[in-house]
mmCIF file of C-alpha atoms and ligand atoms in Angstrom:
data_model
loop_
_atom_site.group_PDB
_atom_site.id
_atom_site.type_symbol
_atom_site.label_atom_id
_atom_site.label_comp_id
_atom_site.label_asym_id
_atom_site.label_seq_id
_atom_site.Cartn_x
_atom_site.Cartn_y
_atom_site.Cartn_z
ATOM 1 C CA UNK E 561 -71.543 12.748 -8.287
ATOM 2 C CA UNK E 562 -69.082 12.008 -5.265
ATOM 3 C CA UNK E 563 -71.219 10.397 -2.512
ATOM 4 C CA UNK E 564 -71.686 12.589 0.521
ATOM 5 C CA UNK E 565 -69.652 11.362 3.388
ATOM 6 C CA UNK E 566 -70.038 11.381 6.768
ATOM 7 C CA UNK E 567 -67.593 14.525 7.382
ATOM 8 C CA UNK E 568 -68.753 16.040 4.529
ATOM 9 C CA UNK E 569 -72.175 16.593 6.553
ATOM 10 C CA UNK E 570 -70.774 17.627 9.413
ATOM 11 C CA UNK E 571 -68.870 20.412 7.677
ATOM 12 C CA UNK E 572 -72.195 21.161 5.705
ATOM 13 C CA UNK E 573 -74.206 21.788 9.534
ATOM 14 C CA UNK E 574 -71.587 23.719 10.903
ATOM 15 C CA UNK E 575 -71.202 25.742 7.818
ATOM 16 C CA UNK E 576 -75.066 25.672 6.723
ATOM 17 C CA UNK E 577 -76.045 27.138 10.069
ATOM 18 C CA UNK E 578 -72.791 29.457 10.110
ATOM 19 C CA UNK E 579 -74.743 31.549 6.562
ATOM 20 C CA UNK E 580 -78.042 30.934 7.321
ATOM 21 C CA UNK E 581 -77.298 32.762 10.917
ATOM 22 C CA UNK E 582 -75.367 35.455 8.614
ATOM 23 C CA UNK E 583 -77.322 36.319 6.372
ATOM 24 C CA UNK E 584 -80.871 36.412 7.973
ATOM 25 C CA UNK E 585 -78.930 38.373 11.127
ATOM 26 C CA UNK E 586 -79.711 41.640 9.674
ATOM 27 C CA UNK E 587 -83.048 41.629 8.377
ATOM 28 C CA UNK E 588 -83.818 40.033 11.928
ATOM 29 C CA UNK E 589 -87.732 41.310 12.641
ATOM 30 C CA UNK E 590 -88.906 42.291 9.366
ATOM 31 C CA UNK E 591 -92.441 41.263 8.462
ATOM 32 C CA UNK E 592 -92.279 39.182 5.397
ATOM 33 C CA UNK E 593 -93.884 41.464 3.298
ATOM 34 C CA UNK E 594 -91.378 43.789 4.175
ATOM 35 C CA UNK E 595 -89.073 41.524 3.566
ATOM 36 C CA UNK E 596 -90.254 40.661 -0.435
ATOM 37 C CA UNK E 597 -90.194 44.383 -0.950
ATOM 38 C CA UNK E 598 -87.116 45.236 -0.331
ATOM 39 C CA UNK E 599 -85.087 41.841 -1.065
ATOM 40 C CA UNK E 600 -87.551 40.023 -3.671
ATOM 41 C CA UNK E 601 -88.370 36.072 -3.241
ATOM 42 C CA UNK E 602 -86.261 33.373 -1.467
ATOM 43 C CA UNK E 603 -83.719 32.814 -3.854
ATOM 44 C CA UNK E 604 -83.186 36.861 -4.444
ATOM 45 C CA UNK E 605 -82.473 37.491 -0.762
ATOM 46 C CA UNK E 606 -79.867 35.034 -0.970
ATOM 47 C CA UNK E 607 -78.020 37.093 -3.069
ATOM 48 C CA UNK E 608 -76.201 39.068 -0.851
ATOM 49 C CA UNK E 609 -73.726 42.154 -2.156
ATOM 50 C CA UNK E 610 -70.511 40.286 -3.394
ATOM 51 C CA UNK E 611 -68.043 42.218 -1.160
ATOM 52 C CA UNK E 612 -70.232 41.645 1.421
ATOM 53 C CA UNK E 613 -68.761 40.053 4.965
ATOM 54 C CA UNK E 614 -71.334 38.117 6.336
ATOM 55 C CA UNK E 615 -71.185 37.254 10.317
ATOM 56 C CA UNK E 616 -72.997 35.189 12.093
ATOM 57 C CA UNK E 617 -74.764 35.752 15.714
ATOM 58 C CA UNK E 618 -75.033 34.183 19.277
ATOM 59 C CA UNK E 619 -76.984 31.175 17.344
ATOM 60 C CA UNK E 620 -73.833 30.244 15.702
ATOM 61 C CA UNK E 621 -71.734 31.211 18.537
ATOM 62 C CA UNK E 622 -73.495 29.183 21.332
ATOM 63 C CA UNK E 623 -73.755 26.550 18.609
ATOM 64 C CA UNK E 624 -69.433 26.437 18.978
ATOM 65 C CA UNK E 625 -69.734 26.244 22.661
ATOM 66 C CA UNK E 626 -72.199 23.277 22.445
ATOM 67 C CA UNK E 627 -69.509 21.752 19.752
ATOM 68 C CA UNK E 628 -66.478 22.876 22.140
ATOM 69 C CA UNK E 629 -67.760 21.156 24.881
ATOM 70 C CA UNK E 630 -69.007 17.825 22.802
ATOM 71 C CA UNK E 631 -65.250 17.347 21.619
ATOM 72 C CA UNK E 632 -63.488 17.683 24.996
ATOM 73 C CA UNK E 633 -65.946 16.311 27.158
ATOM 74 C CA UNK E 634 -67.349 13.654 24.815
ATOM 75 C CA UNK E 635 -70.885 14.302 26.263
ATOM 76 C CA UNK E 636 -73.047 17.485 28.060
ATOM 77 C CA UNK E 637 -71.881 17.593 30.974
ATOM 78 C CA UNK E 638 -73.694 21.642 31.738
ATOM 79 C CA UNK E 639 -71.216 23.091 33.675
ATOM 80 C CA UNK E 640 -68.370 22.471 31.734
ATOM 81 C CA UNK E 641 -70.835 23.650 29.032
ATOM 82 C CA UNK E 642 -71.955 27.188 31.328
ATOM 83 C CA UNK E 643 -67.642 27.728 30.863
ATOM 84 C CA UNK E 644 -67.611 27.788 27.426
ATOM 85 C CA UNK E 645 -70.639 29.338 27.000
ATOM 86 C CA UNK E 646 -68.976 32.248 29.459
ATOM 87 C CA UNK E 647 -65.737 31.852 27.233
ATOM 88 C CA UNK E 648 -66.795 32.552 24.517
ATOM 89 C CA UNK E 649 -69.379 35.658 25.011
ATOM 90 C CA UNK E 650 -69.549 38.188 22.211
ATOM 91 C CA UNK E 651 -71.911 40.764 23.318
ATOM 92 C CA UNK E 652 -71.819 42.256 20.149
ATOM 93 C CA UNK E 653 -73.209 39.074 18.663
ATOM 94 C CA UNK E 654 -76.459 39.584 19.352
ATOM 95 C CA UNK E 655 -77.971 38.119 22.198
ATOM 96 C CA UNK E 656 -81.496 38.553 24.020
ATOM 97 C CA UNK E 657 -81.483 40.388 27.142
ATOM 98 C CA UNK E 658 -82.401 37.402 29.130
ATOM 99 C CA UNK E 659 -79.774 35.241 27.501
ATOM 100 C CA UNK E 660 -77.384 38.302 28.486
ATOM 101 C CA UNK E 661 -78.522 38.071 31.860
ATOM 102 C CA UNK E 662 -78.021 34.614 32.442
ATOM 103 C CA UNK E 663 -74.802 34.771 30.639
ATOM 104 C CA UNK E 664 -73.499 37.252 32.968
ATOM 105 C CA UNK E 665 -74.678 35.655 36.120
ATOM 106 C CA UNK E 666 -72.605 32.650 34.877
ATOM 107 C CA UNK E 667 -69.612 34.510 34.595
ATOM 108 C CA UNK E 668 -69.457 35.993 38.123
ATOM 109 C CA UNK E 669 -70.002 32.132 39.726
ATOM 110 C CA UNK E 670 -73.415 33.408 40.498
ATOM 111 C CA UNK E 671 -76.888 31.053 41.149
ATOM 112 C CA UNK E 672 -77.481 30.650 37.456
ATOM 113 C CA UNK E 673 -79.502 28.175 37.857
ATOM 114 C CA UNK E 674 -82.099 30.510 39.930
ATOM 115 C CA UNK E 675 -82.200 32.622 37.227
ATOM 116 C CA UNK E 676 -82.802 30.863 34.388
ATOM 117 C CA UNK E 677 -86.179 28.837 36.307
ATOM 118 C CA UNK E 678 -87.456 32.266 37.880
ATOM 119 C CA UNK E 679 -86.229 35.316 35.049
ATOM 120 C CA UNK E 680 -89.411 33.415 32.920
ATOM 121 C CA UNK E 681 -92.445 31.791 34.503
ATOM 122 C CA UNK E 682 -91.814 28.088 34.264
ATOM 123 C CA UNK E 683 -88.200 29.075 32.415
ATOM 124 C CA UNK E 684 -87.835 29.715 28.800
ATOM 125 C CA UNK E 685 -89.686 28.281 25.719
ATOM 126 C CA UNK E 686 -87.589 30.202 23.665
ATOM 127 C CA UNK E 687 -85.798 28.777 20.632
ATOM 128 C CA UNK E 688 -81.961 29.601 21.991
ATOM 129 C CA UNK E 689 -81.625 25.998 22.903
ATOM 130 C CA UNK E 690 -82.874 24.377 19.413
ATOM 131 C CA UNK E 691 -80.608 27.168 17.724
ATOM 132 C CA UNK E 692 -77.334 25.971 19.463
ATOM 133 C CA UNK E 693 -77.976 21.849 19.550
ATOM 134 C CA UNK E 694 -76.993 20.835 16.189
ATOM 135 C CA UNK E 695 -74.264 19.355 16.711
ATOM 136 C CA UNK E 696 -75.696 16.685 19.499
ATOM 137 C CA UNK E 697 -77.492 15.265 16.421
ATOM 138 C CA UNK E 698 -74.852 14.651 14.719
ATOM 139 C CA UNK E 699 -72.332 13.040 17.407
ATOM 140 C CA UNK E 700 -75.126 10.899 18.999
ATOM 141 C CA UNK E 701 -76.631 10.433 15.384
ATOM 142 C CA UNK E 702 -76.310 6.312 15.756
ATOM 143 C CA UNK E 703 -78.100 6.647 19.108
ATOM 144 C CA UNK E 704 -81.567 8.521 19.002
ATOM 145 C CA UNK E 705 -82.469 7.793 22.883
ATOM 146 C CA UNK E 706 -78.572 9.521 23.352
ATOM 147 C CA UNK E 707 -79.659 12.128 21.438
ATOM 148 C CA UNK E 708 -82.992 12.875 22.954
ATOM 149 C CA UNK E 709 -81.191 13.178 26.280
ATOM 150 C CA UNK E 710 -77.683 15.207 24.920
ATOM 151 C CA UNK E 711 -80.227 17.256 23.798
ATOM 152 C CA UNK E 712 -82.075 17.913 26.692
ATOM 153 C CA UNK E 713 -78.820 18.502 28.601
ATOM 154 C CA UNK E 714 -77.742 21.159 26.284
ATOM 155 C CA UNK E 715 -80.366 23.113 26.772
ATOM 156 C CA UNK E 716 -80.752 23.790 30.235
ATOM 157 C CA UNK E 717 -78.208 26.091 31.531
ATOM 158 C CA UNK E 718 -80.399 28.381 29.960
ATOM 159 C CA UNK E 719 -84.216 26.817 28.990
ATOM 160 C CA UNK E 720 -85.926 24.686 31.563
ATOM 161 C CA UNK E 721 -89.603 25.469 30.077
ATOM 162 C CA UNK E 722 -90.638 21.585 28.767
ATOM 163 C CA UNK E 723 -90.980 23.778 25.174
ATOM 164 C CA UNK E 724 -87.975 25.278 24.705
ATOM 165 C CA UNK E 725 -85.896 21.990 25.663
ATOM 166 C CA UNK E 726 -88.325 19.781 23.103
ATOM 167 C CA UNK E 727 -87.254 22.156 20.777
ATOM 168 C CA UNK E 728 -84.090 21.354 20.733
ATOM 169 C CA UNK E 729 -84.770 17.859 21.162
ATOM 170 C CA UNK E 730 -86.872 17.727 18.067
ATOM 171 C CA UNK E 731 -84.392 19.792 16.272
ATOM 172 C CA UNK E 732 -81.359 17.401 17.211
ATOM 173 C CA UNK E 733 -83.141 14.284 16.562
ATOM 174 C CA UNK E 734 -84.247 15.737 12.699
ATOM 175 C CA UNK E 735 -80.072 16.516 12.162
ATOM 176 C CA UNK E 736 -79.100 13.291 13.504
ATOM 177 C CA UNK E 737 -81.789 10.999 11.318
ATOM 178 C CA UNK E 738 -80.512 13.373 8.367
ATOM 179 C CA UNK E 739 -77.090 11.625 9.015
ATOM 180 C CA UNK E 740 -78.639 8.687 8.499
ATOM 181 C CA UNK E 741 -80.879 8.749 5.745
ATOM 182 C CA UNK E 742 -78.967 9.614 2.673
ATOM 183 C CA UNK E 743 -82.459 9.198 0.618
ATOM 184 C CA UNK E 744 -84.545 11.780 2.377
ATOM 185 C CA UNK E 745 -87.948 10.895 2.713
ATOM 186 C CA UNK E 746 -90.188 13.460 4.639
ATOM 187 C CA UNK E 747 -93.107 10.785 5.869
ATOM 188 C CA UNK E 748 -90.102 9.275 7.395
ATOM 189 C CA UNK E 749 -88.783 12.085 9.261
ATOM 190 C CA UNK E 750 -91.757 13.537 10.271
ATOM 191 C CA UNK E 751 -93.247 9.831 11.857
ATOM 192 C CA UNK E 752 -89.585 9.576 13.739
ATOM 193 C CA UNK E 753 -90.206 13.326 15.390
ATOM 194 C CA UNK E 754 -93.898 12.450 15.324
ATOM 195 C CA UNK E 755 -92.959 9.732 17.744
ATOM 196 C CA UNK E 756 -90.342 11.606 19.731
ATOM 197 C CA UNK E 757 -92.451 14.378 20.344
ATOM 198 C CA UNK E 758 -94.458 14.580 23.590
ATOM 199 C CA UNK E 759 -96.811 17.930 23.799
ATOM 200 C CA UNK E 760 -99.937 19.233 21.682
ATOM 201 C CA UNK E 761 -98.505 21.929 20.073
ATOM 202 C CA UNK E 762 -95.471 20.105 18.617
ATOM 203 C CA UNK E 763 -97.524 17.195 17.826
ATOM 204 C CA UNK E 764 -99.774 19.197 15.813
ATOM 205 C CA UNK E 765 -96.992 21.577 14.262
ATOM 206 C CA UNK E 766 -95.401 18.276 13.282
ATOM 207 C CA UNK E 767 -98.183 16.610 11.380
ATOM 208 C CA UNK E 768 -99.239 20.171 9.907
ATOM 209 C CA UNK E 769 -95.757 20.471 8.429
ATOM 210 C CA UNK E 770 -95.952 16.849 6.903
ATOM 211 C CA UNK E 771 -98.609 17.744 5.176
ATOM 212 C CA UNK E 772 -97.283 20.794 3.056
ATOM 213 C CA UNK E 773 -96.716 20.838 0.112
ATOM 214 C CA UNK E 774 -94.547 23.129 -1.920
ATOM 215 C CA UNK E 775 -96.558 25.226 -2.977
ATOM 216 C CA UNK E 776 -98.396 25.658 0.458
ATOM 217 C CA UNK E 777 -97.289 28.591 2.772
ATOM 218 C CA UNK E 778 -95.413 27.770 6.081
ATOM 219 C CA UNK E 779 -96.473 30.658 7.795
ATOM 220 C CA UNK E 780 -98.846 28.632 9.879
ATOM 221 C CA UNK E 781 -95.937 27.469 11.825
ATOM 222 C CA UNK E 782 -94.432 30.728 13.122
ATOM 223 C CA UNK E 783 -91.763 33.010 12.765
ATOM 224 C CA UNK E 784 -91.235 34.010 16.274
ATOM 225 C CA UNK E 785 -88.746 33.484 18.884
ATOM 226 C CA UNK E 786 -90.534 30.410 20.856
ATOM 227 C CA UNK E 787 -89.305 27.088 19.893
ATOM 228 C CA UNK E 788 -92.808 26.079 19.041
ATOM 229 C CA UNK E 789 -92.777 29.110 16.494
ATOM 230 C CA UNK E 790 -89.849 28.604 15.070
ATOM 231 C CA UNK E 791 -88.300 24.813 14.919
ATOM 232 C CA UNK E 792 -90.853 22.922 13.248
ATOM 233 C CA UNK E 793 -90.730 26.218 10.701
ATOM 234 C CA UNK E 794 -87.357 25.246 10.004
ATOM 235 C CA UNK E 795 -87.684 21.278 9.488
ATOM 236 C CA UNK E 796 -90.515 21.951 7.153
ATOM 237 C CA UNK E 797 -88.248 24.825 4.969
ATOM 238 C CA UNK E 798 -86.004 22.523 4.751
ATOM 239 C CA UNK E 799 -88.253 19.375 4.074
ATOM 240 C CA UNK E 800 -89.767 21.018 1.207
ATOM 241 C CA UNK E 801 -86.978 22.064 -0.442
ATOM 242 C CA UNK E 802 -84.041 19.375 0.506
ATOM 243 C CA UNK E 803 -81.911 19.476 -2.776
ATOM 244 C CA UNK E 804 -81.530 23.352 -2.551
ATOM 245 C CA UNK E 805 -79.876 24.871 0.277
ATOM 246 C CA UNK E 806 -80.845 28.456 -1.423
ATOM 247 C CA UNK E 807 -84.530 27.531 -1.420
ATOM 248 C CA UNK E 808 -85.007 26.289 2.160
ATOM 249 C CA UNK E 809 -82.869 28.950 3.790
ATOM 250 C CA UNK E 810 -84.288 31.545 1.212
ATOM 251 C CA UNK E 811 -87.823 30.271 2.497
ATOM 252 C CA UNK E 812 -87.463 30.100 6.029
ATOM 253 C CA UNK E 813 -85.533 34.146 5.954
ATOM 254 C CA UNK E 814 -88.088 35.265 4.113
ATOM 255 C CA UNK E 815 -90.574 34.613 6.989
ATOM 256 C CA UNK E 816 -89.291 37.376 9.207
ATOM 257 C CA UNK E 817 -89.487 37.609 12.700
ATOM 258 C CA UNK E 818 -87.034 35.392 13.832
ATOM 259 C CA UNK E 819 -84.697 35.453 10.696
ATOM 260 C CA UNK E 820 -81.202 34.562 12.219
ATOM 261 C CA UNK E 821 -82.576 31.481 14.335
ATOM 262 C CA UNK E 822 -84.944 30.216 11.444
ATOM 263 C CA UNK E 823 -81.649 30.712 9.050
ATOM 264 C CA UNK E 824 -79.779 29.138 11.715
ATOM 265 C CA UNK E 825 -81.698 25.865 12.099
ATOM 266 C CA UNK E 826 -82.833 25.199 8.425
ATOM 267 C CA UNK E 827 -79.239 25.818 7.525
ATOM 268 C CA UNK E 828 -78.188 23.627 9.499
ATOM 269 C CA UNK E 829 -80.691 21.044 8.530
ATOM 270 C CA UNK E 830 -80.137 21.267 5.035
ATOM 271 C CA UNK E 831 -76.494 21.519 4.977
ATOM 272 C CA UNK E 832 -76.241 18.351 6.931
ATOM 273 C CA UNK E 833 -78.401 16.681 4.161
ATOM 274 C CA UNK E 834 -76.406 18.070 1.570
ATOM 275 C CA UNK E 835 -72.868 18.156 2.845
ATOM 276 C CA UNK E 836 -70.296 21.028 2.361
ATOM 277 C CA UNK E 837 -70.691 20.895 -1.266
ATOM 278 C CA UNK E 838 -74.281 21.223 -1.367
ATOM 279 C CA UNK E 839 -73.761 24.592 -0.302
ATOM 280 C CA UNK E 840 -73.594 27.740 -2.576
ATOM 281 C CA UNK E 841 -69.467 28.471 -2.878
ATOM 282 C CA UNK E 842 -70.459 32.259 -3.088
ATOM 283 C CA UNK E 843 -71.471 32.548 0.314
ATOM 284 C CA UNK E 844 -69.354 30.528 2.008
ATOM 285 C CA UNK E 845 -66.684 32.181 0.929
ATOM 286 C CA UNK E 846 -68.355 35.383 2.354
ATOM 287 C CA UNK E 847 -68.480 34.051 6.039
ATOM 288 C CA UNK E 848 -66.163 36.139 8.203
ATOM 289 C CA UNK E 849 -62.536 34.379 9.041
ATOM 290 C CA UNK E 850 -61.068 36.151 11.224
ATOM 291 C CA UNK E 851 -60.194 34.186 14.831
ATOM 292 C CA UNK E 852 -62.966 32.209 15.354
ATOM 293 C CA UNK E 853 -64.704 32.610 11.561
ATOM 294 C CA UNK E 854 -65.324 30.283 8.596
ATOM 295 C CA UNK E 855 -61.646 28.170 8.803
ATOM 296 C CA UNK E 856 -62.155 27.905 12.707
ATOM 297 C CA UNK E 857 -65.586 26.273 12.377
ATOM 298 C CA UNK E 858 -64.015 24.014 9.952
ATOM 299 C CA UNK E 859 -61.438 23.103 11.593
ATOM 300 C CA UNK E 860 -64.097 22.378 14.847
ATOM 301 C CA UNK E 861 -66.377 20.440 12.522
ATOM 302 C CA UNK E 862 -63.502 18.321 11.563
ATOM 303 C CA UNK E 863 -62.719 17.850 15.318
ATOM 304 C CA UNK E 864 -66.079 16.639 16.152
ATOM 305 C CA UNK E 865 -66.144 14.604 13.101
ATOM 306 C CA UNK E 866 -62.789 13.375 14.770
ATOM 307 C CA UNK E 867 -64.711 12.472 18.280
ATOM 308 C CA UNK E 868 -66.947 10.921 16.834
ATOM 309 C CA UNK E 869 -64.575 8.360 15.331
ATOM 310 C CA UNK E 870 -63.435 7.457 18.659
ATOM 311 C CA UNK E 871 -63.977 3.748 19.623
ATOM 312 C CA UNK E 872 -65.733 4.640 22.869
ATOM 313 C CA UNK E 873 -68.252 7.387 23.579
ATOM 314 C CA UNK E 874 -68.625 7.849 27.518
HETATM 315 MG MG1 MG M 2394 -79.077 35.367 16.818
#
C-alpha cells in the first residue's frame, strides 16, 4: 500500500467533509430511528442511488471561504474572512436563519459584529464554526498553539459564545494531530484535546468518548446543532471506526438531528486520516462539479496544500 502523503490528506478533508455534508444534507432532522427505517444501518445509508448528484451545504461552503481566505492571506485575518464569507453566499445552500442574518448584515457593511454578540445571549454555541475550521488544522498542523488561536479567529465573525469557538478549536486541533499521527491511536488524541480543552462539558464529552467502545452507542454525545452536541460526536464516529470512512460517516448520519454538520466534521476527520484514497470512489464521483463542485475543491485543497509549502507562514 502507497503511504499516505501529506497532500493526499488534505485532498481526503476537503473531499471527506465535501460527501459527508452531501449526503447527510437531506435526511437533516430525522430521529435515528427514523432514520434505520427508512435507510437501514450505517453502511446502507451510504449507499446512495447511483445517478444520484450529491451537493453539499453552507458547512462545506463556509468551509471554502475559511480555505479561500487561509491561501491568500496565509492566516485569519476576520475581515478579509467576513468578504469571502459574503462572496461566496448560496442561500440555497442551506443556512440557519441566524447565520443568514449575520451573513446579510455583512454584505451591506453593516455592524456585524453587534449582531452576532446580541442576535444570541452571550453569542452562539452553535456548531457553524467547528463545521467550517478544518482546514486551520491542517495548515497550522506543525503548530498546535497556532492552531488553537487560527481556530479561534475563524470562528468569530459569526460565534463569540466560549462553546461554539472551543468547538472549533477542539475540532481543528483533532484534524491537525491527524496530520501528524499516521498510526492513530485514540488515548492519544483524546489526552491532546483532553488537554486543550478548557470547560466542563467538553471535558467530560471528551473523556466519555475515550471511553467507547465499538460496540457502545454515541448517542450520549448529541446530535444537535450546539458544538457541545455535535463535535465531540464526530471525533468519537470517527475514532471508533478510523480505517472505514463508510462506517464513521455512516455512524455519525445515522444519529439524526444534525446530519449535514455531524457528516461534515467526521468526514472530514476521517478523510484526513485516510487520505483521498481512503475514500469510497462511488461517491466521490457523485459530488456535484459544476463551478465551484468536486474539481474546484480539489483544485483549492491542492492550493492550500501549496501554502502550506511556503518557507514562511506570517
Ligand atoms: Mg449545513
Amino acid at each position: 500500500m502507497q503511504p499516505i502523503t501529506i497532500s493526499d490528506r488534505y485532498l481526503g478533508c476537503f473531499l471527506g467533509q465535501s460527501i459527508g455534508d452531501a449526503v447527510g444534507s437531506p435526511i437533516e432532522g430525522m430521529a435515528p430511528d427514523m432514520i434505520y427505517q427508512f435507510f437501514g444501518d450505517s453502511q446502507a445509508l451510504m449507499q446512495v442511488p447511483a445517478d444520484r448528484e450529491l451537493h453539499y451545504t453552507d458547512d462545506t461552503e463556509m468551509m471554502i471561504g475559511v480555505a479561500e481566505a487561509l491561501c491568500d492571506e496565509g492566516r485569519i485575518i476576520e475581515d478579509r474572512l467576513v468578504e469571502r464569507f459574503v462572496a461566496n453566499l448560496n442561500p440555497a445552500r442551506g443556512y440557519g436563519p441566524g447565520a443568514i442574518r449575520v451573513l446579510q448584515v455583512m454584505s451591506e457593511g453593516g455592524n456585524w459584529k453587534h449582531l452576532t454578540e446580541t442576535m444570541f445571549p452571550g453569542g452562539s454555541y452553535g456548531d457553524g464554526a467547528a463545521m467550517r475550521v478544518a482546514p486551520v488544522g491542517l495548515l497550522f498542523h506543525s503548530d498546535l498553539d497556532r492552531v488553537w488561536h487560527e481556530a479561534r479567529l475563524s470562528a468569530l465573525p459569526t460565534h463569540v459564545h466560549p462553546m461554539g469557538i472551543e468547538g472549533a478549536q477542539l475540532l481543528a486541533v483533532a484534524v491537525a494531530w491527524l496530520m501528524t499521527h499516521t498510526v492513530f491511536e485514540p488515548e492519544a488524541m483524546y489526552a491532546e484535546l483532553l488537554r486543550r480543552a478548557v470547560t466542563d462539558e467538553f471535558r467530560w464529552l471528551l473523556s466519555t468518548a475515550a471511553n467507547l467502545s465499538a460496540d457502545d452507542s454515541v448517542s450520549i454525545l448529541g446530535n444537535g446543532i450546539e458544538a457541545q452536541r455535535s463535535v465531540v460526536t464526530s471525533i468519537a464516529c470517527f475514532a471508533l471506526a478510523p480505517d472505514d470512512y463508510v462506517e464513521a460517516v455512516g455512524r455519525a448520519i445515522g444519529l439524526g438531528g444534525d446530519t449535514d454538520t455531524l457528516g461534515a466534521m467526521t468526514g472530514a476527520l476521517s478523510g484526513t486520516h485516510l487520505g483521498v484514497a481512503g475514500l469510497p470512489g462511488n461517491l466521490v464521483n457523485q459530488l456535484e462539479n459544476g463551478e465551484r463542485g468536486r474539481d474546484a475543491i480539489i483544485a483549492l485543497a491542492v492550493r492550500l496544500h501549496e501554502r502550506f509549502c511556503l518557507p514562511a507562514l506570517v
